[in-house]
mmCIF file of C-alpha atoms in Angstrom:
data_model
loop_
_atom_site.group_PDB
_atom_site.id
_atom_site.type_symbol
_atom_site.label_atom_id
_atom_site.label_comp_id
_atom_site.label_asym_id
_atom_site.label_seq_id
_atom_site.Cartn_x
_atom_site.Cartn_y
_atom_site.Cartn_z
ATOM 1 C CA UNK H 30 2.630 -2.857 -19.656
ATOM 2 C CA UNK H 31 3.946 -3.610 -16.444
ATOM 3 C CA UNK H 32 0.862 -5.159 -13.786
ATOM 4 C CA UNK H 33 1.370 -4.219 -10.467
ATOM 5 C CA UNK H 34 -0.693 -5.464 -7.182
ATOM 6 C CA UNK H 35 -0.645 -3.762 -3.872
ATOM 7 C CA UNK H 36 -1.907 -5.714 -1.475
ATOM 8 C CA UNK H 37 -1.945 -4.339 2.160
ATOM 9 C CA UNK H 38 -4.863 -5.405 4.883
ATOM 10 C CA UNK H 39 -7.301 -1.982 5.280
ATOM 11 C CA UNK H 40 -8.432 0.527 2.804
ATOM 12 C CA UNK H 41 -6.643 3.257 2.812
ATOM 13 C CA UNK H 42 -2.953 1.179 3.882
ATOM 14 C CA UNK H 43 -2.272 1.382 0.091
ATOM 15 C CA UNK H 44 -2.778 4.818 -0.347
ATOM 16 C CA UNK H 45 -0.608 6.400 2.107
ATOM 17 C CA UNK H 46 2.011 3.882 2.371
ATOM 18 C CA UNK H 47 2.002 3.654 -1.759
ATOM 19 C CA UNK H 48 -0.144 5.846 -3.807
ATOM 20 C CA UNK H 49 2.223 8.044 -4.729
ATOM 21 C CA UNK H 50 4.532 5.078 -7.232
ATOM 22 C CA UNK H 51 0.696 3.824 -7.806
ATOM 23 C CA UNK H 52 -0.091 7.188 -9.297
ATOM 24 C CA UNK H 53 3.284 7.508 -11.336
ATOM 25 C CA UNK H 54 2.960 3.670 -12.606
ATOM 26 C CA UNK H 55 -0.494 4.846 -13.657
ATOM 27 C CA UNK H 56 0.303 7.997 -14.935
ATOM 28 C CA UNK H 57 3.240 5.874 -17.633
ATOM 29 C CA UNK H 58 0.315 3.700 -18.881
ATOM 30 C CA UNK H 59 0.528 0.710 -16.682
ATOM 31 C CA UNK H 60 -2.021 -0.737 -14.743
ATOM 32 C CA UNK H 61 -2.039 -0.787 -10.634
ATOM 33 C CA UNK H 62 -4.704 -2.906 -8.461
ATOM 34 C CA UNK H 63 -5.092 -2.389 -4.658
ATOM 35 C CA UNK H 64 -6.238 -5.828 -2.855
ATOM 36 C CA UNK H 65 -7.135 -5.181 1.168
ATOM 37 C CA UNK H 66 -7.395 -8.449 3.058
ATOM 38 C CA UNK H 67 -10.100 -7.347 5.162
ATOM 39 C CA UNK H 68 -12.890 -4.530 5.178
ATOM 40 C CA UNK H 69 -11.808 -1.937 7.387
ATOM 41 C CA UNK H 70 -15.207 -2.994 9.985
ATOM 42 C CA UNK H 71 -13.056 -1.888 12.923
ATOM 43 C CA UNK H 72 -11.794 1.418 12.358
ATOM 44 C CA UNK H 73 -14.194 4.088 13.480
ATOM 45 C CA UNK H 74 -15.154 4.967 17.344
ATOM 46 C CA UNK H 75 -19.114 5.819 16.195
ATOM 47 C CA UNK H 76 -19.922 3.400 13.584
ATOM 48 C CA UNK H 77 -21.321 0.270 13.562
ATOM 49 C CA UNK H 78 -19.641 -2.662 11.332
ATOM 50 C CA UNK H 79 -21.676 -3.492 8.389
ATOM 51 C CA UNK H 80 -22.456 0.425 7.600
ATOM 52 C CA UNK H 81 -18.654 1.234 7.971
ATOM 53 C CA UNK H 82 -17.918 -1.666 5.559
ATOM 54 C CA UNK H 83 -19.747 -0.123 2.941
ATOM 55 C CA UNK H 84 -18.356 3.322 3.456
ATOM 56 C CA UNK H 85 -15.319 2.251 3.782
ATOM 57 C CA UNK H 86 -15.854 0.351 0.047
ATOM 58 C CA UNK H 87 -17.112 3.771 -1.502
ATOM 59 C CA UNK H 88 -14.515 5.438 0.076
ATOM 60 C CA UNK H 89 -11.747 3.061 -1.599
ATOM 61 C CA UNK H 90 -13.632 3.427 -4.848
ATOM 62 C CA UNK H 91 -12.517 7.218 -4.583
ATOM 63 C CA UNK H 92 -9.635 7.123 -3.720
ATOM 64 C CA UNK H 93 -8.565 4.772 -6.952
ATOM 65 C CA UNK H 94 -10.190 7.448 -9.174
ATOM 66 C CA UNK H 95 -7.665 10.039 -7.625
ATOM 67 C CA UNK H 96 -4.072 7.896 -8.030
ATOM 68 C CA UNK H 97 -5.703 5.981 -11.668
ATOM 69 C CA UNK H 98 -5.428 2.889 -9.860
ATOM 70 C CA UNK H 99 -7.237 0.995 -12.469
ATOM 71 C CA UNK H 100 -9.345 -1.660 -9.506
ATOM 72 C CA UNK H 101 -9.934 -2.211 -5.818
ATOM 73 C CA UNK H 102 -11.013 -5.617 -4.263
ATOM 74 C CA UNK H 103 -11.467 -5.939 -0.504
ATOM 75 C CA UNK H 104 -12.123 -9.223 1.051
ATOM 76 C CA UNK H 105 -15.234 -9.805 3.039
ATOM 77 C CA UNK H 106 -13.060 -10.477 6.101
ATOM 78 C CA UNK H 107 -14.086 -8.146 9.266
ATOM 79 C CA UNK H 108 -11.184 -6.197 10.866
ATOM 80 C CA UNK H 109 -9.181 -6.981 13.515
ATOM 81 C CA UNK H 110 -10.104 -10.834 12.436
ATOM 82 C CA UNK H 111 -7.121 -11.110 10.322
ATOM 83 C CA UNK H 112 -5.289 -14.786 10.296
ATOM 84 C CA UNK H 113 -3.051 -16.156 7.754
ATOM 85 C CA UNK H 114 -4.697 -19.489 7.130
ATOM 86 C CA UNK H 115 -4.393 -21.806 3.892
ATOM 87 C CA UNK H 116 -7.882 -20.513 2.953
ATOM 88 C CA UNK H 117 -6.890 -17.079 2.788
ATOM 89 C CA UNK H 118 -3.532 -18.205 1.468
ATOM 90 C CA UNK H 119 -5.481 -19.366 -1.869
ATOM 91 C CA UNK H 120 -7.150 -16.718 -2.064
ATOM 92 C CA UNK H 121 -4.222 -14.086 -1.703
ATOM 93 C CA UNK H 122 -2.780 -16.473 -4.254
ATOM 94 C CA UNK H 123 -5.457 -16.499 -6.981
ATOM 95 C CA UNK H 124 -5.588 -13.065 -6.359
ATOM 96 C CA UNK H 125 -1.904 -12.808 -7.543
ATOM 97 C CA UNK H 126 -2.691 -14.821 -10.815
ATOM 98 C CA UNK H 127 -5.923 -13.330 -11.966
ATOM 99 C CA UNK H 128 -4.016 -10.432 -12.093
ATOM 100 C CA UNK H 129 -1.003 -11.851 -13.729
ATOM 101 C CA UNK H 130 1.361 -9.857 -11.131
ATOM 102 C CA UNK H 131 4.782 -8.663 -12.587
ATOM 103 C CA UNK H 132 5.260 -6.560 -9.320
ATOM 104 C CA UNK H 133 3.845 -7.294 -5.962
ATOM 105 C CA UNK H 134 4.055 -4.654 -2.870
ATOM 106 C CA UNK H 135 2.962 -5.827 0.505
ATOM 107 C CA UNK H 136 3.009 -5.232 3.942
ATOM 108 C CA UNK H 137 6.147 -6.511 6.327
ATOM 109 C CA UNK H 138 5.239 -9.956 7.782
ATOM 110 C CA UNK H 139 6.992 -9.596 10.975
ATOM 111 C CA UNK H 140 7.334 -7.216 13.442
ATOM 112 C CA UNK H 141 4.810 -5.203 15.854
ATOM 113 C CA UNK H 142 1.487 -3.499 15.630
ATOM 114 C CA UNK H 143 -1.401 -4.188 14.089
ATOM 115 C CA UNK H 144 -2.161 -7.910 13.964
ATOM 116 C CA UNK H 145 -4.173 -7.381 10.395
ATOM 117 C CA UNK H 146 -1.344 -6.035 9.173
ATOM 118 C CA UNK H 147 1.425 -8.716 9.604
ATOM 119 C CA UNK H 148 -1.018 -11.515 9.050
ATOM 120 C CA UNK H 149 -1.379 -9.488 5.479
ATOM 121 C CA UNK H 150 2.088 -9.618 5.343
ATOM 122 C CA UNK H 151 2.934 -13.338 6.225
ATOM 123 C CA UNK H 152 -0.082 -14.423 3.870
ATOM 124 C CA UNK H 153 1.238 -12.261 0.935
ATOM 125 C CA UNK H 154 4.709 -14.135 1.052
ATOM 126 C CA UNK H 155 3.581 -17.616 0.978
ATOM 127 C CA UNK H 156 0.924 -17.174 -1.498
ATOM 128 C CA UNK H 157 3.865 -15.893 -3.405
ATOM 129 C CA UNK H 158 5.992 -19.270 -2.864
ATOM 130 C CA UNK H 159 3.102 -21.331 -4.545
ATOM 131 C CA UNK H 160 2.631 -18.202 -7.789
ATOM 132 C CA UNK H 161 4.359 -20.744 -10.131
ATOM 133 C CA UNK H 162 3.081 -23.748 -8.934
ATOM 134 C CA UNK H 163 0.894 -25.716 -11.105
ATOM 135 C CA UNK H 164 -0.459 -28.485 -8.907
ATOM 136 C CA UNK H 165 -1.616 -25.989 -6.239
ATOM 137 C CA UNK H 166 -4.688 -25.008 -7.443
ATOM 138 C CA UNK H 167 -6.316 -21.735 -6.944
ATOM 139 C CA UNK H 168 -8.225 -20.942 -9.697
ATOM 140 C CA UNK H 169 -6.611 -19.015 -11.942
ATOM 141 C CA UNK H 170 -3.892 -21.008 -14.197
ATOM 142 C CA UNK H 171 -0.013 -20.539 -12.376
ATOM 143 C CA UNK H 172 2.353 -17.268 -13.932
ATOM 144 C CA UNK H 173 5.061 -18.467 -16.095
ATOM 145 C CA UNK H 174 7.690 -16.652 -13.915
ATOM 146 C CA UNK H 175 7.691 -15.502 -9.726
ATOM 147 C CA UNK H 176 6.994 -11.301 -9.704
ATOM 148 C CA UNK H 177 9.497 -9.288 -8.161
ATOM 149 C CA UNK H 178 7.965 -8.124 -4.860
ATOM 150 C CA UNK H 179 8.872 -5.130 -2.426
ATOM 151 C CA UNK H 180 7.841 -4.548 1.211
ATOM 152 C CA UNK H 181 6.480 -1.154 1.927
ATOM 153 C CA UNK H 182 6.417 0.373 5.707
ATOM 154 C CA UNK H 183 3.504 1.058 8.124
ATOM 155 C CA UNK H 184 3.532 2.943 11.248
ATOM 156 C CA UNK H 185 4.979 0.109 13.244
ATOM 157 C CA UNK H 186 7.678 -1.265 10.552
ATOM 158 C CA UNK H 187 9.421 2.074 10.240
ATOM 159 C CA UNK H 188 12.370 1.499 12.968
ATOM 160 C CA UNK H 189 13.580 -1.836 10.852
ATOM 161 C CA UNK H 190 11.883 -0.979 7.501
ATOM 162 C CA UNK H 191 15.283 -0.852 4.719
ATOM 163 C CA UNK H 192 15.058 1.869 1.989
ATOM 164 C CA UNK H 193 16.035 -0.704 -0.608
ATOM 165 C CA UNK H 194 14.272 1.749 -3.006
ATOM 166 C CA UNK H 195 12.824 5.345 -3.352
ATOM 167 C CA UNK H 196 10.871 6.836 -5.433
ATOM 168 C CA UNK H 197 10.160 10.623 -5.444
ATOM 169 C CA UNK H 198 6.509 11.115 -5.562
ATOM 170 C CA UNK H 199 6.371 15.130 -5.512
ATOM 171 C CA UNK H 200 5.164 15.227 -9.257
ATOM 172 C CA UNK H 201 1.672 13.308 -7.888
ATOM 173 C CA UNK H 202 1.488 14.104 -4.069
ATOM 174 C CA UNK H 203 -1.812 16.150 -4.553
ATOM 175 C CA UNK H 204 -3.386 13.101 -5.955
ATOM 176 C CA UNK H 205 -1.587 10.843 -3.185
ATOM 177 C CA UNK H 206 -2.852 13.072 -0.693
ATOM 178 C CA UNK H 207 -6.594 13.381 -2.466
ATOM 179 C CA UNK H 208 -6.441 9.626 -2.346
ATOM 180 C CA UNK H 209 -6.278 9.869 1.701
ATOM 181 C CA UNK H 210 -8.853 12.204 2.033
ATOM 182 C CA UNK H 211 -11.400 10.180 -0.019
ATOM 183 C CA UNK H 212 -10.840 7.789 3.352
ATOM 184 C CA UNK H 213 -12.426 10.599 5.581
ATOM 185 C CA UNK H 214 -13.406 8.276 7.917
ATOM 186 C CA UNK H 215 -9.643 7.534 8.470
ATOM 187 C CA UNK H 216 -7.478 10.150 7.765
ATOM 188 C CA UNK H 217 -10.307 12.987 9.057
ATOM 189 C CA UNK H 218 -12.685 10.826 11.905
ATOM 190 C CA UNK H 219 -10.615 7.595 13.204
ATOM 191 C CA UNK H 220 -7.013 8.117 13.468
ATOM 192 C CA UNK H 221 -7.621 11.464 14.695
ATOM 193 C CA UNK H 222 -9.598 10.888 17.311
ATOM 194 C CA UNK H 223 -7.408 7.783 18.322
ATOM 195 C CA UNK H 224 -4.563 10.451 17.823
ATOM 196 C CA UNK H 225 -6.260 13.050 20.294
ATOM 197 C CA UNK H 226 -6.367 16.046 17.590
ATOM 198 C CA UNK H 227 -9.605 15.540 16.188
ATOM 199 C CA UNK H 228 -10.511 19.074 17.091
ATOM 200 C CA UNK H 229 -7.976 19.989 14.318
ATOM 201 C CA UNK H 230 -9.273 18.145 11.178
ATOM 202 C CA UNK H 231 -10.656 20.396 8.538
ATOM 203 C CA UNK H 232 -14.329 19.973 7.401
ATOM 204 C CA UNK H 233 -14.544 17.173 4.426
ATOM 205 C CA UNK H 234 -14.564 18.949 1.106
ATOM 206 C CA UNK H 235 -12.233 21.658 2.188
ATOM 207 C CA UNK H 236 -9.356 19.824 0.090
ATOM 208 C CA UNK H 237 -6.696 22.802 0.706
ATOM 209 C CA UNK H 238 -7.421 22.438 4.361
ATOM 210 C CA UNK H 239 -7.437 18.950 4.447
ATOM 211 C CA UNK H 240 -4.348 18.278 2.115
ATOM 212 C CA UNK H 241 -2.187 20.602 5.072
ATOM 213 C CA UNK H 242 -4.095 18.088 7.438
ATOM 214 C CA UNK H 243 -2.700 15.012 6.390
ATOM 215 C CA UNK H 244 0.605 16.424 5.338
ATOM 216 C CA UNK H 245 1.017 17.551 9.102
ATOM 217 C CA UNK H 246 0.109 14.694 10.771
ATOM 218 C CA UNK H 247 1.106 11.599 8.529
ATOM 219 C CA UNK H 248 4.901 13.572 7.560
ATOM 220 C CA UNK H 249 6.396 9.949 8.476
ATOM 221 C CA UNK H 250 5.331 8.195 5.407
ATOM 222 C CA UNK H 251 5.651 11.741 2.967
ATOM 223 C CA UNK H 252 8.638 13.067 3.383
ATOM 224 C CA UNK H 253 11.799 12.291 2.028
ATOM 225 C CA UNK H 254 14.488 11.830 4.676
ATOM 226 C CA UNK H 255 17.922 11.691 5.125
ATOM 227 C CA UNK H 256 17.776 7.945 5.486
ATOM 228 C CA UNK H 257 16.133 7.598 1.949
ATOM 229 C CA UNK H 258 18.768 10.052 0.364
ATOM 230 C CA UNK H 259 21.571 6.773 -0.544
ATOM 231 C CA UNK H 260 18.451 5.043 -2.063
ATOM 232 C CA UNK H 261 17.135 8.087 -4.126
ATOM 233 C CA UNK H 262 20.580 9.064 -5.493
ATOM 234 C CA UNK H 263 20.892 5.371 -6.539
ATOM 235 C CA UNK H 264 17.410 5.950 -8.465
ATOM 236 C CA UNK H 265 17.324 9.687 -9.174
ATOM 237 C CA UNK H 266 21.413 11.044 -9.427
ATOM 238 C CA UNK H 267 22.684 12.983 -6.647
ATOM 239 C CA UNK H 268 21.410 16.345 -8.558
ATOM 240 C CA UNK H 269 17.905 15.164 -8.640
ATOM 241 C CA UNK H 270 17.653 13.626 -4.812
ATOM 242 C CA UNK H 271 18.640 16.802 -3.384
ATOM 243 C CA UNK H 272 15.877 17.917 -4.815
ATOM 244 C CA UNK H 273 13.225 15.466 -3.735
ATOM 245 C CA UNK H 274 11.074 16.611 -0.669
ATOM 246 C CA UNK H 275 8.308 13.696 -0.731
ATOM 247 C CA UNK H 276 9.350 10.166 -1.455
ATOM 248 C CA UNK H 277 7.598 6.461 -0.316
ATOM 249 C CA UNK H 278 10.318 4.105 0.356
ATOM 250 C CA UNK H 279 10.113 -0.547 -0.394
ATOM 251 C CA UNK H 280 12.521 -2.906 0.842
ATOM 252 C CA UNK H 281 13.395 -5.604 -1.639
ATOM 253 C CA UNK H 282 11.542 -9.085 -0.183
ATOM 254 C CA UNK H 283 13.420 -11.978 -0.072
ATOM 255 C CA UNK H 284 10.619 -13.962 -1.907
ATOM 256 C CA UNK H 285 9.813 -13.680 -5.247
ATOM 257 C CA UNK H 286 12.228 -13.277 -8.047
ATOM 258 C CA UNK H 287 15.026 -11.265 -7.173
ATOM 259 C CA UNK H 288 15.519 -8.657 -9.581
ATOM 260 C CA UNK H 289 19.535 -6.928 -9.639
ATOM 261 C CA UNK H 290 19.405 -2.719 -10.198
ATOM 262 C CA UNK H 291 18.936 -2.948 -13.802
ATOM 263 C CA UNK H 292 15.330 -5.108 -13.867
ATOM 264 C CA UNK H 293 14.259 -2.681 -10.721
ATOM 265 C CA UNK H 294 14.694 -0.420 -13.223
ATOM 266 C CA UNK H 295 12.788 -1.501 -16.224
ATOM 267 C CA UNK H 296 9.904 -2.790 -13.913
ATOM 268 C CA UNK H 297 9.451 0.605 -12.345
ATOM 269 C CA UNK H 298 10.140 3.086 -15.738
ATOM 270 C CA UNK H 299 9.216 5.958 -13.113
ATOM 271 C CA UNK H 300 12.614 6.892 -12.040
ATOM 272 C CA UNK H 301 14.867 10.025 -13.935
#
């Protein structure tokens, strides 16, 4: 059974950059975490922190039950407060060996945009440098062997983000985009209203209306484009990536073990 970890820094980064290959890992039998790096405080333009917290907690909650993501730990670390320090760093680390990682997917560590998010990124990588490491201490005992890790895009990463890999996620995109909409405060109060469409979004419940809703306005990180077509014929066959209209793309990190075609292949039994 192949362990994955997706570790990104606010609920509901996971979902929409990454549900879809969490739903098909979960969907073969193998077992998927999401890890957040802080609690999402920030993200609303009515509610106050501690009670959007706890939302935001129930709200994650949900959206695991829709992908079969099998746990969801978010740190107690308030929004927009982000920094990659050595604490964190050991914690991101133990983290990474209580769950015995064989895959890791994170957030890019450089680049612009959010703050949280590259912070996430930076502390993901060197927590990753120390997995093996016996004498630093974190808890939980070292893994016998690096995990293969893969960088998945946000809103700001696209321009440089590399389609490494692709996965075609039509099979599970209702439960991808379910998994959004259990983030209502998100994907149906925050980003639009930061957006300037919140007049459009559906009412919460209406999952028909809402599913269009998110498919409209988030078509970045659905949709398979002509950039990802190499990568899914690579996976897929030329036959079958014609085909594909909804993919999530990862670039291969250059930390962790490096894994050739074949292991990417065995680690993510998904693809064909």
């Amino acid at each position: 059974m192949l362990r994955t970890l997706v570790i990104a820094a606010h609920p509901d980064e996971p979902e929409i950059y990454a549900g879809g290959t969490a739903a098909l890992l979960a969907r073969a039998g193998h077992a998927v975490k999401f890890l957040t790096l802080t609690n999402g405080d920030a993200g609303h333009h009515e509610m106050e922190r501690a009670p959007l917290a706890r939302r935001r907690a129930e709200e994650a909650w949900r959206a695991a039950d829709a992908l079969g993501v099998v746990d969801y730990s978010i740190f107690d670390v308030h929004d927009g407060l982000l920094e990659p320090t050595v604490e964190l760093r050991l914690r991101v680390l133990a983290a990474i060996r209580a769950w015995r990682a064989d895959l890791v997917i994170a957030l890019h560590a450089d680049g612009p945009g959010h703050p949280d998010n590259r912070a996430a990124g930076r502390l993901v990588e060197h927590a990753v440098a120390f997995a093996t490491t016996r004498n630093v201490e974190a808890g939980p005992p070292p893994l016998e062997r690096q995990p293969v890790c893969l960088v998945m895009t946000d809103y700001a990463s696209t321009p440089f983000h590399r389609p490494d890999l692709a996965v075609d996620v039509d099979p599970v995109l209702d439960a991808k985009l379910d998994a959004c909409l259990a983030h209502a405060s998100q994907f149906l109060e925050y980003a639009p209203w930061q957006r300037g469409f919140l007049d459009q979004a559906p009412a919460q419940g209406d999952m028909a209306a809402g599913r269009d809703f998110v498919r409209t306005h988030w078509a970045d990180f659905l949709l398979a484009t002509e950039q990802t077509r190499p990568a899914l014929t690579r996976s897929y066959g030329a036959e079958h990536a014609a085909t594909v209209h909804h993919a999530e793309t990862f670039q291969l990190a250059e930390y962790g073990r490096q894994a050739d075609e074949v292991e990417l292949r065995r680690l993510l039994p998904i693809f064909g």
